[in-house]
Amino acid sequence: MPLPCAPRNGRAMLAGRFRRDGPSRSRTGRFVLACALCGLCLLGAACNGDGNETPPPQHADLAPTDVFSRRAPKPHRTATARKLLVVGDSLSISLGEQLERALTGTPGLDFSRDGTKSTGLTRPELLDWPARLREHMARETPDIVVIMLGANDVMPVEGPDGSRIYFDNPAWVEAYAAKARELVEICRAANPAVRIYWIGVPSMGEASLAVGAKQVNAALSGMCAATGGCRFVDTQAPFSDPSGRFTRHGRDAATGDAVLLRTPDGVHMTESGAKLLAGVTLAAVAAGEKLPPSAGADELRAYARDLRPLAEATPEPAREPPVSKAKPSRKTYAVKKGDTILGIARKLGVPAADLTAVNPSVDSTRLSLGQELRIPIKRKR
C-alpha cells in the first residue's frame, strides 16, 4: 500500500512515542523524529514535482482575464478601417449609390453617404449643411469626405454681415467660397488628417445654369487650392463634347456602344452618367488615398477612362418659356429670407411661370426681404 503524500498526524505520532519512551531514549527519539520529518518533506516534493520547480507567485488581485492574458499569446491587432463619407445634393445621391455598390465590403474601408435633394450652401432654410456635417463628424469622424454641392447654388448668398450678395455681384465668389470653406474646417476640426474631395458641378443643359455652374466651380476650385487637405475634382470635361459644350451622350470605347448620360432636364444623371461620375470621382480619390483593391472600383474607373463624350447631332434650340395667361389676385406675398421664385410658387401652390407672369418687373435673381409680390389666381383643374 503506497504511503500518503502528506500524513496529517505523522509528526504528532512520533512526538507522542518520544514522550512515552522517556529520557533514556531521547537521543534515539530525536534521530527518528528528524528522519521522519525529512521523509515527509521528500514525499511531499515527489507528489508536487521534482523538487526543483519554483512555484509561481500568487496574485490574489488578478482577474481571470488578466491571468489568461499573461499566459496566452496576445492576438495580432489589425489596422482600423478608414471611413469614407459622401454628402451633398441630388447629384451626390446617384454618385453615392454607385460608390456604395463598388466599395461596400472592401477590406479596410467603411462607407456611408447622405444626400438630400434641392439643397446647397445658399439654401440653409432647406438644410443647414454645416450643422448636418457636424453631426456626421461627431458620430463617424471620417478619414475621407466626398462633397458634391453647388448645382442649386446659383442664387444670392448671405454675406458675413448678414446681407444678401447677389449672384452677379463680383463679391459673390468670395462669399460663396467662405461658405464652402466652413465645411472643410468642420471636417478638419474633428479630424486634422481628413482628406476632402469636392466634386464640381458638371456641365448643364440649360444655358443660364451652365453659366452659373462655371462661376460656382471657380469659387470652389479657388477655395480648395487655398485650403489644405481639399482637392477640387473637375467634372465639366467628362460631360462636355470636344468643343466644351453640354452633351447628353457618350461612346464606350471598349464596346463601341453609344450611351445616354443625362436625363431630359439636362441636370441629373442616367445610370450610365452616374457610373461615369463615380468613375471620375474614384480616379481622383484612389490616386490620393491608395484605396484597397476592389473589383467594383476598378470597373468604374475603367468605364470613366473608356467613355468619350459625343457631340450632339444638332445644337439644341433655345427653349422659349411658355406664355402664361395667369391673372393676378388681390393678394400679395412678402419675400422672406431664403425665398426664391420657385420656392414661393411651391409654397403658394401655383406654377412658377404664373408667379413670374404677374410680376413682370421682378428680377427673380434679386429678390429682397419684404418685397411685395402679387399672387396669381390659381388655375382651375
mmCIF file of C-alpha atoms in Angstrom:
data_model
loop_
_atom_site.group_PDB
_atom_site.id
_atom_site.type_symbol
_atom_site.label_atom_id
_atom_site.label_comp_id
_atom_site.label_asym_id
_atom_site.label_seq_id
_atom_site.Cartn_x
_atom_site.Cartn_y
_atom_site.Cartn_z
ATOM 1 C CA MET A 1 0.000 0.000 0.000
ATOM 2 C CA PRO A 2 1.579 3.347 -1.029
ATOM 3 C CA LEU A 3 2.364 5.931 1.570
ATOM 4 C CA PRO A 4 0.216 9.062 1.617
ATOM 5 C CA CYS A 5 1.897 12.186 0.292
ATOM 6 C CA ALA A 6 1.299 14.254 3.400
ATOM 7 C CA PRO A 7 0.025 12.354 6.511
ATOM 8 C CA ARG A 8 -1.640 14.754 8.830
ATOM 9 C CA ASN A 9 -0.729 13.050 12.131
ATOM 10 C CA GLY A 10 2.821 11.815 11.396
ATOM 11 C CA ARG A 11 4.558 14.448 13.435
ATOM 12 C CA ALA A 12 2.121 14.071 16.346
ATOM 13 C CA MET A 13 2.542 10.247 16.475
ATOM 14 C CA LEU A 14 6.318 10.466 16.584
ATOM 15 C CA ALA A 15 6.260 13.152 19.209
ATOM 16 C CA GLY A 16 3.920 11.041 21.384
ATOM 17 C CA ARG A 17 6.181 7.989 21.072
ATOM 18 C CA PHE A 18 9.161 10.078 22.106
ATOM 19 C CA ARG A 19 7.464 11.238 25.294
ATOM 20 C CA ARG A 20 6.393 7.725 26.332
ATOM 21 C CA ASP A 21 9.884 6.257 25.948
ATOM 22 C CA GLY A 22 11.355 8.709 28.444
ATOM 23 C CA PRO A 23 14.769 10.402 28.743
ATOM 24 C CA SER A 24 16.808 7.246 28.265
ATOM 25 C CA ARG A 25 15.890 7.106 24.677
ATOM 26 C CA SER A 26 15.808 10.859 23.952
ATOM 27 C CA ARG A 27 18.743 10.857 21.562
ATOM 28 C CA THR A 28 17.273 7.977 19.588
ATOM 29 C CA GLY A 29 13.877 9.659 19.556
ATOM 30 C CA ARG A 30 15.323 12.870 18.206
ATOM 31 C CA PHE A 31 17.077 10.968 15.443
ATOM 32 C CA VAL A 32 13.926 9.082 14.483
ATOM 33 C CA LEU A 33 11.883 12.284 14.529
ATOM 34 C CA ALA A 34 14.357 14.068 12.263
ATOM 35 C CA CYS A 35 14.410 11.186 9.802
ATOM 36 C CA ALA A 36 10.626 11.054 9.723
ATOM 37 C CA LEU A 37 10.362 14.751 9.052
ATOM 38 C CA CYS A 38 12.892 14.520 6.229
ATOM 39 C CA GLY A 39 10.955 11.645 4.741
ATOM 40 C CA LEU A 40 7.740 13.582 4.828
ATOM 41 C CA CYS A 41 9.385 16.512 3.064
ATOM 42 C CA LEU A 42 10.811 14.224 0.375
ATOM 43 C CA LEU A 43 7.464 12.551 -0.127
ATOM 44 C CA GLY A 44 5.745 15.953 -0.471
ATOM 45 C CA ALA A 45 8.242 17.073 -3.123
ATOM 46 C CA ALA A 46 7.693 13.847 -5.059
ATOM 47 C CA CYS A 47 3.949 14.383 -5.086
ATOM 48 C CA ASN A 48 4.190 18.019 -6.208
ATOM 49 C CA GLY A 49 7.044 17.763 -8.687
ATOM 50 C CA ASP A 50 10.728 17.072 -8.957
ATOM 51 C CA GLY A 51 11.613 19.419 -6.128
ATOM 52 C CA ASN A 52 13.485 21.843 -8.378
ATOM 53 C CA GLU A 53 10.494 23.902 -9.547
ATOM 54 C CA THR A 54 9.765 27.281 -8.020
ATOM 55 C CA PRO A 55 6.036 27.788 -7.526
ATOM 56 C CA PRO A 56 4.633 30.762 -9.469
ATOM 57 C CA PRO A 57 3.906 33.863 -7.405
ATOM 58 C CA GLN A 58 0.322 34.199 -6.289
ATOM 59 C CA HIS A 59 -1.588 37.384 -7.255
ATOM 60 C CA ALA A 60 -4.840 37.467 -5.385
ATOM 61 C CA ASP A 61 -5.811 40.767 -7.032
ATOM 62 C CA LEU A 62 -5.652 39.442 -10.650
ATOM 63 C CA ALA A 63 -8.888 38.751 -12.512
ATOM 64 C CA PRO A 64 -9.196 35.542 -14.569
ATOM 65 C CA THR A 65 -8.892 37.538 -17.795
ATOM 66 C CA ASP A 66 -5.641 39.094 -16.520
ATOM 67 C CA VAL A 67 -4.152 35.700 -15.761
ATOM 68 C CA PHE A 68 -5.206 34.415 -19.166
ATOM 69 C CA SER A 69 -3.715 37.423 -20.929
ATOM 70 C CA ARG A 70 -0.383 36.830 -19.168
ATOM 71 C CA ARG A 71 -0.246 33.180 -20.121
ATOM 72 C CA ALA A 72 -1.778 33.257 -23.640
ATOM 73 C CA PRO A 73 -0.051 34.907 -26.617
ATOM 74 C CA LYS A 74 -1.537 38.310 -27.466
ATOM 75 C CA PRO A 75 -3.555 38.365 -30.709
ATOM 76 C CA HIS A 76 -2.274 40.339 -33.687
ATOM 77 C CA ARG A 77 -4.048 43.686 -33.983
ATOM 78 C CA THR A 78 -5.281 44.712 -37.436
ATOM 79 C CA ALA A 79 -5.279 48.310 -38.601
ATOM 80 C CA THR A 80 -8.506 50.263 -38.040
ATOM 81 C CA ALA A 81 -10.624 50.600 -41.179
ATOM 82 C CA ARG A 82 -10.706 54.035 -42.781
ATOM 83 C CA LYS A 83 -14.090 55.737 -43.096
ATOM 84 C CA LEU A 84 -15.346 57.349 -46.308
ATOM 85 C CA LEU A 85 -18.385 59.667 -46.243
ATOM 86 C CA VAL A 86 -20.241 61.060 -49.296
ATOM 87 C CA VAL A 87 -22.551 64.064 -48.766
ATOM 88 C CA GLY A 88 -24.366 66.524 -50.991
ATOM 89 C CA ASP A 89 -27.389 67.341 -53.146
ATOM 90 C CA SER A 90 -29.398 65.191 -55.567
ATOM 91 C CA LEU A 91 -26.396 64.687 -57.872
ATOM 92 C CA SER A 92 -24.491 63.239 -54.908
ATOM 93 C CA ILE A 93 -27.277 60.675 -54.419
ATOM 94 C CA SER A 94 -26.653 58.954 -57.758
ATOM 95 C CA LEU A 95 -22.903 59.324 -57.191
ATOM 96 C CA GLY A 96 -23.190 57.793 -53.729
ATOM 97 C CA GLU A 97 -25.253 54.867 -54.979
ATOM 98 C CA GLN A 98 -22.578 53.909 -57.499
ATOM 99 C CA LEU A 99 -19.748 54.324 -54.997
ATOM 100 C CA GLU A 100 -21.624 52.257 -52.431
ATOM 101 C CA ARG A 101 -22.061 49.365 -54.875
ATOM 102 C CA ALA A 102 -18.378 49.478 -55.780
ATOM 103 C CA LEU A 103 -16.861 49.942 -52.320
ATOM 104 C CA THR A 104 -19.144 48.239 -49.799
ATOM 105 C CA GLY A 105 -17.346 45.191 -48.445
ATOM 106 C CA THR A 106 -13.901 46.448 -49.416
ATOM 107 C CA PRO A 107 -11.464 45.317 -46.677
ATOM 108 C CA GLY A 108 -10.187 48.182 -44.553
ATOM 109 C CA LEU A 109 -12.842 50.667 -45.702
ATOM 110 C CA ASP A 110 -16.166 51.740 -44.141
ATOM 111 C CA PHE A 111 -18.583 53.568 -46.485
ATOM 112 C CA SER A 112 -21.535 55.847 -45.702
ATOM 113 C CA ARG A 113 -23.494 58.516 -47.583
ATOM 114 C CA ASP A 114 -26.024 61.289 -47.005
ATOM 115 C CA GLY A 115 -27.655 63.115 -49.915
ATOM 116 C CA THR A 116 -30.648 65.474 -49.891
ATOM 117 C CA LYS A 117 -32.407 66.864 -52.964
ATOM 118 C CA SER A 118 -32.564 70.599 -53.761
ATOM 119 C CA THR A 119 -30.063 71.534 -51.060
ATOM 120 C CA GLY A 120 -26.962 73.706 -51.189
ATOM 121 C CA LEU A 121 -24.883 76.255 -49.335
ATOM 122 C CA THR A 122 -27.236 79.094 -50.310
ATOM 123 C CA ARG A 123 -30.363 77.257 -49.107
ATOM 124 C CA PRO A 124 -29.959 76.893 -45.316
ATOM 125 C CA GLU A 125 -33.730 77.034 -44.852
ATOM 126 C CA LEU A 126 -33.967 73.667 -46.646
ATOM 127 C CA LEU A 127 -30.981 72.053 -44.942
ATOM 128 C CA ASP A 128 -28.256 73.546 -42.762
ATOM 129 C CA TRP A 129 -25.276 71.660 -44.175
ATOM 130 C CA PRO A 130 -22.733 72.933 -41.602
ATOM 131 C CA ALA A 131 -24.942 71.606 -38.791
ATOM 132 C CA ARG A 132 -25.557 68.311 -40.611
ATOM 133 C CA LEU A 133 -21.842 67.819 -41.265
ATOM 134 C CA ARG A 134 -21.006 68.478 -37.604
ATOM 135 C CA GLU A 135 -23.374 65.645 -36.691
ATOM 136 C CA HIS A 136 -21.606 63.302 -39.086
ATOM 137 C CA MET A 137 -18.167 64.257 -37.819
ATOM 138 C CA ALA A 138 -19.192 63.737 -34.195
ATOM 139 C CA ARG A 139 -20.769 60.366 -34.970
ATOM 140 C CA GLU A 140 -18.373 58.906 -37.536
ATOM 141 C CA THR A 141 -15.192 61.039 -37.749
ATOM 142 C CA PRO A 142 -14.477 60.006 -41.364
ATOM 143 C CA ASP A 143 -10.984 59.953 -42.853
ATOM 144 C CA ILE A 144 -12.171 60.790 -46.386
ATOM 145 C CA VAL A 145 -15.093 63.096 -47.204
ATOM 146 C CA VAL A 146 -16.542 63.471 -50.717
ATOM 147 C CA ILE A 147 -18.738 66.588 -51.053
ATOM 148 C CA MET A 148 -20.937 67.400 -54.060
ATOM 149 C CA LEU A 149 -22.794 70.660 -53.523
ATOM 150 C CA GLY A 150 -23.230 73.607 -55.880
ATOM 151 C CA ALA A 151 -25.764 72.723 -58.572
ATOM 152 C CA ASN A 152 -28.532 74.502 -56.609
ATOM 153 C CA ASP A 153 -26.415 77.466 -55.533
ATOM 154 C CA VAL A 154 -26.887 79.850 -58.496
ATOM 155 C CA MET A 155 -28.641 82.371 -56.242
ATOM 156 C CA PRO A 156 -27.855 85.004 -53.609
ATOM 157 C CA VAL A 157 -25.606 84.064 -50.695
ATOM 158 C CA GLU A 158 -25.553 85.555 -47.217
ATOM 159 C CA GLY A 159 -22.500 87.719 -46.544
ATOM 160 C CA PRO A 160 -20.540 87.971 -43.254
ATOM 161 C CA ASP A 161 -22.722 90.883 -42.109
ATOM 162 C CA GLY A 162 -25.969 89.077 -42.918
ATOM 163 C CA SER A 163 -26.617 90.982 -46.143
ATOM 164 C CA ARG A 164 -27.656 89.236 -49.358
ATOM 165 C CA ILE A 165 -24.949 89.160 -52.020
ATOM 166 C CA TYR A 166 -26.470 88.550 -55.418
ATOM 167 C CA PHE A 167 -25.049 86.141 -57.970
ATOM 168 C CA ASP A 168 -23.995 88.865 -60.402
ATOM 169 C CA ASN A 169 -22.072 90.757 -57.708
ATOM 170 C CA PRO A 170 -18.272 90.296 -58.000
ATOM 171 C CA ALA A 171 -18.191 89.716 -54.224
ATOM 172 C CA TRP A 172 -20.350 86.608 -54.607
ATOM 173 C CA VAL A 173 -17.435 84.277 -55.419
ATOM 174 C CA GLU A 174 -15.546 85.181 -52.248
ATOM 175 C CA ALA A 175 -18.665 84.973 -50.063
ATOM 176 C CA TYR A 176 -19.616 81.585 -51.511
ATOM 177 C CA ALA A 177 -16.064 80.258 -51.109
ATOM 178 C CA ALA A 178 -16.242 81.210 -47.422
ATOM 179 C CA LYS A 179 -19.395 79.111 -47.055
ATOM 180 C CA ALA A 180 -17.665 76.154 -48.680
ATOM 181 C CA ARG A 181 -14.527 76.620 -46.575
ATOM 182 C CA GLU A 182 -16.657 76.344 -43.443
ATOM 183 C CA LEU A 183 -17.495 72.732 -44.349
ATOM 184 C CA VAL A 184 -13.822 71.917 -44.837
ATOM 185 C CA GLU A 185 -12.953 73.460 -41.475
ATOM 186 C CA ILE A 186 -15.687 71.450 -39.755
ATOM 187 C CA CYS A 187 -14.169 68.241 -41.113
ATOM 188 C CA ARG A 188 -10.618 69.213 -40.152
ATOM 189 C CA ALA A 189 -11.639 70.285 -36.648
ATOM 190 C CA ALA A 190 -12.857 66.743 -35.968
ATOM 191 C CA ASN A 191 -10.004 65.011 -37.805
ATOM 192 C CA PRO A 192 -6.940 67.124 -38.734
ATOM 193 C CA ALA A 193 -5.768 64.373 -41.120
ATOM 194 C CA VAL A 194 -9.057 64.189 -43.058
ATOM 195 C CA ARG A 195 -8.948 64.486 -46.851
ATOM 196 C CA ILE A 196 -11.798 66.319 -48.632
ATOM 197 C CA TYR A 197 -12.680 65.821 -52.297
ATOM 198 C CA TRP A 198 -15.112 68.451 -53.569
ATOM 199 C CA ILE A 199 -16.796 67.238 -56.759
ATOM 200 C CA GLY A 200 -17.507 70.091 -59.163
ATOM 201 C CA VAL A 201 -20.802 70.801 -60.908
ATOM 202 C CA PRO A 202 -20.947 69.057 -64.328
ATOM 203 C CA SER A 203 -21.957 70.888 -67.492
ATOM 204 C CA MET A 204 -25.638 71.787 -67.615
ATOM 205 C CA GLY A 205 -28.150 71.658 -70.456
ATOM 206 C CA GLU A 206 -29.923 74.939 -69.674
ATOM 207 C CA ALA A 207 -27.874 77.971 -70.736
ATOM 208 C CA SER A 208 -28.252 80.071 -67.564
ATOM 209 C CA LEU A 209 -27.462 77.078 -65.354
ATOM 210 C CA ALA A 210 -24.401 76.289 -67.472
ATOM 211 C CA VAL A 211 -23.007 79.794 -66.946
ATOM 212 C CA GLY A 212 -23.839 79.682 -63.249
ATOM 213 C CA ALA A 213 -22.149 76.297 -62.812
ATOM 214 C CA LYS A 214 -18.874 77.716 -64.103
ATOM 215 C CA GLN A 215 -18.968 80.524 -61.556
ATOM 216 C CA VAL A 216 -19.760 78.066 -58.748
ATOM 217 C CA ASN A 217 -16.889 75.824 -59.854
ATOM 218 C CA ALA A 218 -14.496 78.769 -59.976
ATOM 219 C CA ALA A 219 -15.333 79.622 -56.362
ATOM 220 C CA LEU A 220 -14.950 76.002 -55.204
ATOM 221 C CA SER A 221 -11.743 75.407 -57.153
ATOM 222 C CA GLY A 222 -10.133 78.537 -55.737
ATOM 223 C CA MET A 223 -11.210 77.636 -52.210
ATOM 224 C CA CYS A 224 -9.702 74.133 -52.407
ATOM 225 C CA ALA A 225 -6.472 75.457 -53.925
ATOM 226 C CA ALA A 226 -6.042 77.805 -50.954
ATOM 227 C CA THR A 227 -7.153 75.314 -48.294
ATOM 228 C CA GLY A 228 -5.044 72.402 -47.096
ATOM 229 C CA GLY A 229 -6.477 68.908 -47.313
ATOM 230 C CA CYS A 230 -9.048 69.808 -50.005
ATOM 231 C CA ARG A 231 -8.978 68.789 -53.661
ATOM 232 C CA PHE A 232 -11.395 70.036 -56.311
ATOM 233 C CA VAL A 233 -12.458 67.424 -58.885
ATOM 234 C CA ASP A 234 -13.471 68.974 -62.223
ATOM 235 C CA THR A 235 -16.421 67.208 -63.888
ATOM 236 C CA GLN A 236 -17.068 69.667 -66.732
ATOM 237 C CA ALA A 237 -14.866 67.929 -69.297
ATOM 238 C CA PRO A 238 -16.244 64.380 -68.828
ATOM 239 C CA PHE A 239 -19.769 65.672 -69.565
ATOM 240 C CA SER A 240 -18.892 68.060 -72.398
ATOM 241 C CA ASP A 241 -18.175 67.367 -76.060
ATOM 242 C CA PRO A 242 -14.751 68.112 -77.617
ATOM 243 C CA SER A 243 -15.885 71.714 -78.162
ATOM 244 C CA GLY A 244 -16.717 72.123 -74.487
ATOM 245 C CA ARG A 245 -20.491 72.129 -74.979
ATOM 246 C CA PHE A 246 -23.012 70.193 -72.951
ATOM 247 C CA THR A 247 -23.777 66.735 -74.310
ATOM 248 C CA ARG A 248 -26.234 64.046 -73.352
ATOM 249 C CA HIS A 249 -24.380 61.137 -74.906
ATOM 250 C CA GLY A 250 -21.078 59.317 -74.776
ATOM 251 C CA ARG A 251 -19.480 56.358 -76.529
ATOM 252 C CA ASP A 252 -17.899 53.441 -74.720
ATOM 253 C CA ALA A 253 -14.576 52.814 -76.450
ATOM 254 C CA ALA A 254 -14.455 49.274 -75.066
ATOM 255 C CA THR A 255 -17.760 48.206 -76.634
ATOM 256 C CA GLY A 256 -18.428 50.877 -79.244
ATOM 257 C CA ASP A 257 -21.889 51.477 -77.800
ATOM 258 C CA ALA A 258 -23.405 54.956 -77.534
ATOM 259 C CA VAL A 259 -24.961 55.608 -74.116
ATOM 260 C CA LEU A 260 -27.280 58.271 -72.697
ATOM 261 C CA LEU A 261 -25.636 60.157 -69.833
ATOM 262 C CA ARG A 262 -28.160 62.806 -68.762
ATOM 263 C CA THR A 263 -31.882 62.886 -68.033
ATOM 264 C CA PRO A 264 -34.233 65.160 -70.057
ATOM 265 C CA ASP A 265 -33.848 68.036 -67.562
ATOM 266 C CA GLY A 266 -30.171 68.372 -68.541
ATOM 267 C CA VAL A 267 -29.155 68.287 -64.867
ATOM 268 C CA HIS A 268 -29.404 64.811 -63.404
ATOM 269 C CA MET A 269 -27.689 61.572 -64.383
ATOM 270 C CA THR A 270 -28.870 58.388 -66.022
ATOM 271 C CA GLU A 271 -27.419 55.093 -64.779
ATOM 272 C CA SER A 272 -24.577 55.430 -67.285
ATOM 273 C CA GLY A 273 -23.998 59.061 -66.332
ATOM 274 C CA ALA A 274 -23.837 58.165 -62.645
ATOM 275 C CA LYS A 275 -21.277 55.449 -63.394
ATOM 276 C CA LEU A 276 -19.179 57.971 -65.313
ATOM 277 C CA LEU A 277 -19.409 60.477 -62.446
ATOM 278 C CA ALA A 278 -18.431 57.792 -59.918
ATOM 279 C CA GLY A 279 -15.528 56.644 -62.083
ATOM 280 C CA VAL A 280 -14.148 60.197 -62.350
ATOM 281 C CA THR A 281 -14.503 60.593 -58.576
ATOM 282 C CA LEU A 282 -12.806 57.280 -57.814
ATOM 283 C CA ALA A 283 -9.927 58.069 -60.146
ATOM 284 C CA ALA A 284 -9.185 61.176 -58.054
ATOM 285 C CA VAL A 285 -9.770 59.579 -54.646
ATOM 286 C CA ALA A 286 -7.895 56.346 -55.386
ATOM 287 C CA ALA A 287 -4.868 58.242 -56.648
ATOM 288 C CA GLY A 288 -4.636 60.308 -53.478
ATOM 289 C CA GLU A 289 -5.696 57.724 -50.893
ATOM 290 C CA LYS A 290 -4.386 54.362 -52.177
ATOM 291 C CA LEU A 291 -7.700 52.653 -51.564
ATOM 292 C CA PRO A 292 -7.728 48.880 -51.042
ATOM 293 C CA PRO A 293 -8.176 46.826 -54.234
ATOM 294 C CA SER A 294 -11.810 46.497 -55.321
ATOM 295 C CA ALA A 295 -13.181 44.915 -58.491
ATOM 296 C CA GLY A 296 -16.146 47.302 -58.458
ATOM 297 C CA ALA A 297 -13.928 50.372 -58.129
ATOM 298 C CA ASP A 298 -11.641 49.160 -60.920
ATOM 299 C CA GLU A 299 -14.661 48.645 -63.173
ATOM 300 C CA LEU A 300 -15.936 52.201 -62.614
ATOM 301 C CA ARG A 301 -12.526 53.727 -63.212
ATOM 302 C CA ALA A 302 -12.159 51.745 -66.438
ATOM 303 C CA TYR A 303 -15.634 52.871 -67.519
ATOM 304 C CA ALA A 304 -14.717 56.526 -66.983
ATOM 305 C CA ARG A 305 -11.428 56.048 -68.806
ATOM 306 C CA ASP A 306 -13.066 54.446 -71.867
ATOM 307 C CA LEU A 307 -16.142 56.680 -72.200
ATOM 308 C CA ARG A 308 -15.871 59.544 -74.671
ATOM 309 C CA PRO A 309 -18.474 62.361 -74.772
ATOM 310 C CA LEU A 310 -20.234 62.716 -78.114
ATOM 311 C CA ALA A 311 -21.197 65.994 -79.753
ATOM 312 C CA GLU A 312 -24.913 66.406 -80.258
ATOM 313 C CA ALA A 313 -26.010 65.998 -83.864
ATOM 314 C CA THR A 314 -27.605 69.446 -83.865
ATOM 315 C CA PRO A 315 -27.407 72.110 -81.169
ATOM 316 C CA GLU A 316 -30.484 72.125 -79.008
ATOM 317 C CA PRO A 317 -32.693 75.124 -79.803
ATOM 318 C CA ALA A 318 -33.219 77.625 -77.051
ATOM 319 C CA ARG A 319 -36.394 76.860 -75.200
ATOM 320 C CA GLU A 320 -38.880 79.694 -75.139
ATOM 321 C CA PRO A 321 -40.802 79.862 -71.892
ATOM 322 C CA PRO A 322 -44.486 79.091 -72.377
ATOM 323 C CA VAL A 323 -46.774 82.103 -72.467
ATOM 324 C CA SER A 324 -48.747 82.301 -69.261
ATOM 325 C CA LYS A 325 -52.323 83.549 -69.164
ATOM 326 C CA ALA A 326 -52.224 83.978 -65.394
ATOM 327 C CA LYS A 327 -54.121 86.842 -63.830
ATOM 328 C CA PRO A 328 -53.150 88.495 -60.536
ATOM 329 C CA SER A 329 -55.355 88.198 -57.499
ATOM 330 C CA ARG A 330 -55.764 90.890 -54.884
ATOM 331 C CA LYS A 331 -53.407 89.084 -52.533
ATOM 332 C CA THR A 332 -49.684 89.734 -52.116
ATOM 333 C CA TYR A 333 -46.746 87.883 -50.618
ATOM 334 C CA ALA A 334 -43.811 89.439 -48.715
ATOM 335 C CA VAL A 335 -40.453 87.885 -49.588
ATOM 336 C CA LYS A 336 -38.748 86.155 -46.649
ATOM 337 C CA LYS A 337 -35.144 85.150 -46.023
ATOM 338 C CA GLY A 338 -34.032 82.400 -48.406
ATOM 339 C CA ASP A 339 -37.031 82.755 -50.728
ATOM 340 C CA THR A 340 -36.804 82.079 -54.461
ATOM 341 C CA ILE A 341 -39.461 82.329 -57.159
ATOM 342 C CA LEU A 342 -39.644 78.544 -57.378
ATOM 343 C CA GLY A 343 -39.849 78.154 -53.598
ATOM 344 C CA ILE A 344 -42.545 80.797 -53.267
ATOM 345 C CA ALA A 345 -44.574 79.237 -56.081
ATOM 346 C CA ARG A 346 -44.428 75.844 -54.398
ATOM 347 C CA LYS A 347 -45.413 77.402 -51.085
ATOM 348 C CA LEU A 348 -48.399 79.131 -52.647
ATOM 349 C CA GLY A 349 -49.410 76.163 -54.786
ATOM 350 C CA VAL A 350 -49.154 77.989 -58.122
ATOM 351 C CA PRO A 351 -46.919 77.457 -61.182
ATOM 352 C CA ALA A 352 -43.661 79.429 -61.109
ATOM 353 C CA ALA A 353 -44.443 80.685 -64.636
ATOM 354 C CA ASP A 354 -47.718 82.196 -63.384
ATOM 355 C CA LEU A 355 -45.985 83.897 -60.451
ATOM 356 C CA THR A 356 -43.395 85.371 -62.821
ATOM 357 C CA ALA A 357 -46.051 86.447 -65.323
ATOM 358 C CA VAL A 358 -47.989 88.541 -62.796
ATOM 359 C CA ASN A 359 -44.758 90.133 -61.558
ATOM 360 C CA PRO A 360 -43.069 91.099 -64.866
ATOM 361 C CA SER A 361 -40.831 93.775 -63.372
ATOM 362 C CA VAL A 362 -39.371 91.466 -60.703
ATOM 363 C CA ASP A 363 -35.862 90.075 -61.247
ATOM 364 C CA SER A 364 -36.007 86.511 -59.920
ATOM 365 C CA THR A 365 -32.282 86.609 -59.073
ATOM 366 C CA ARG A 366 -32.541 89.789 -56.996
ATOM 367 C CA LEU A 367 -35.390 89.292 -54.555
ATOM 368 C CA SER A 368 -35.130 91.415 -51.424
ATOM 369 C CA LEU A 369 -36.526 90.906 -47.935
ATOM 370 C CA GLY A 370 -40.048 92.292 -47.565
ATOM 371 C CA GLN A 371 -40.510 92.769 -51.300
ATOM 372 C CA GLU A 372 -44.192 92.537 -52.249
ATOM 373 C CA LEU A 373 -45.138 90.042 -54.963
ATOM 374 C CA ARG A 374 -48.572 89.739 -56.491
ATOM 375 C CA ILE A 375 -50.100 86.285 -56.163
ATOM 376 C CA PRO A 376 -51.725 84.841 -59.292
ATOM 377 C CA ILE A 377 -55.212 83.389 -59.313
ATOM 378 C CA LYS A 378 -54.975 79.613 -59.061
ATOM 379 C CA ARG A 379 -55.858 77.750 -62.209
ATOM 380 C CA LYS A 380 -58.943 75.600 -62.284
ATOM 381 C CA ARG A 381 -58.257 71.915 -62.697
#
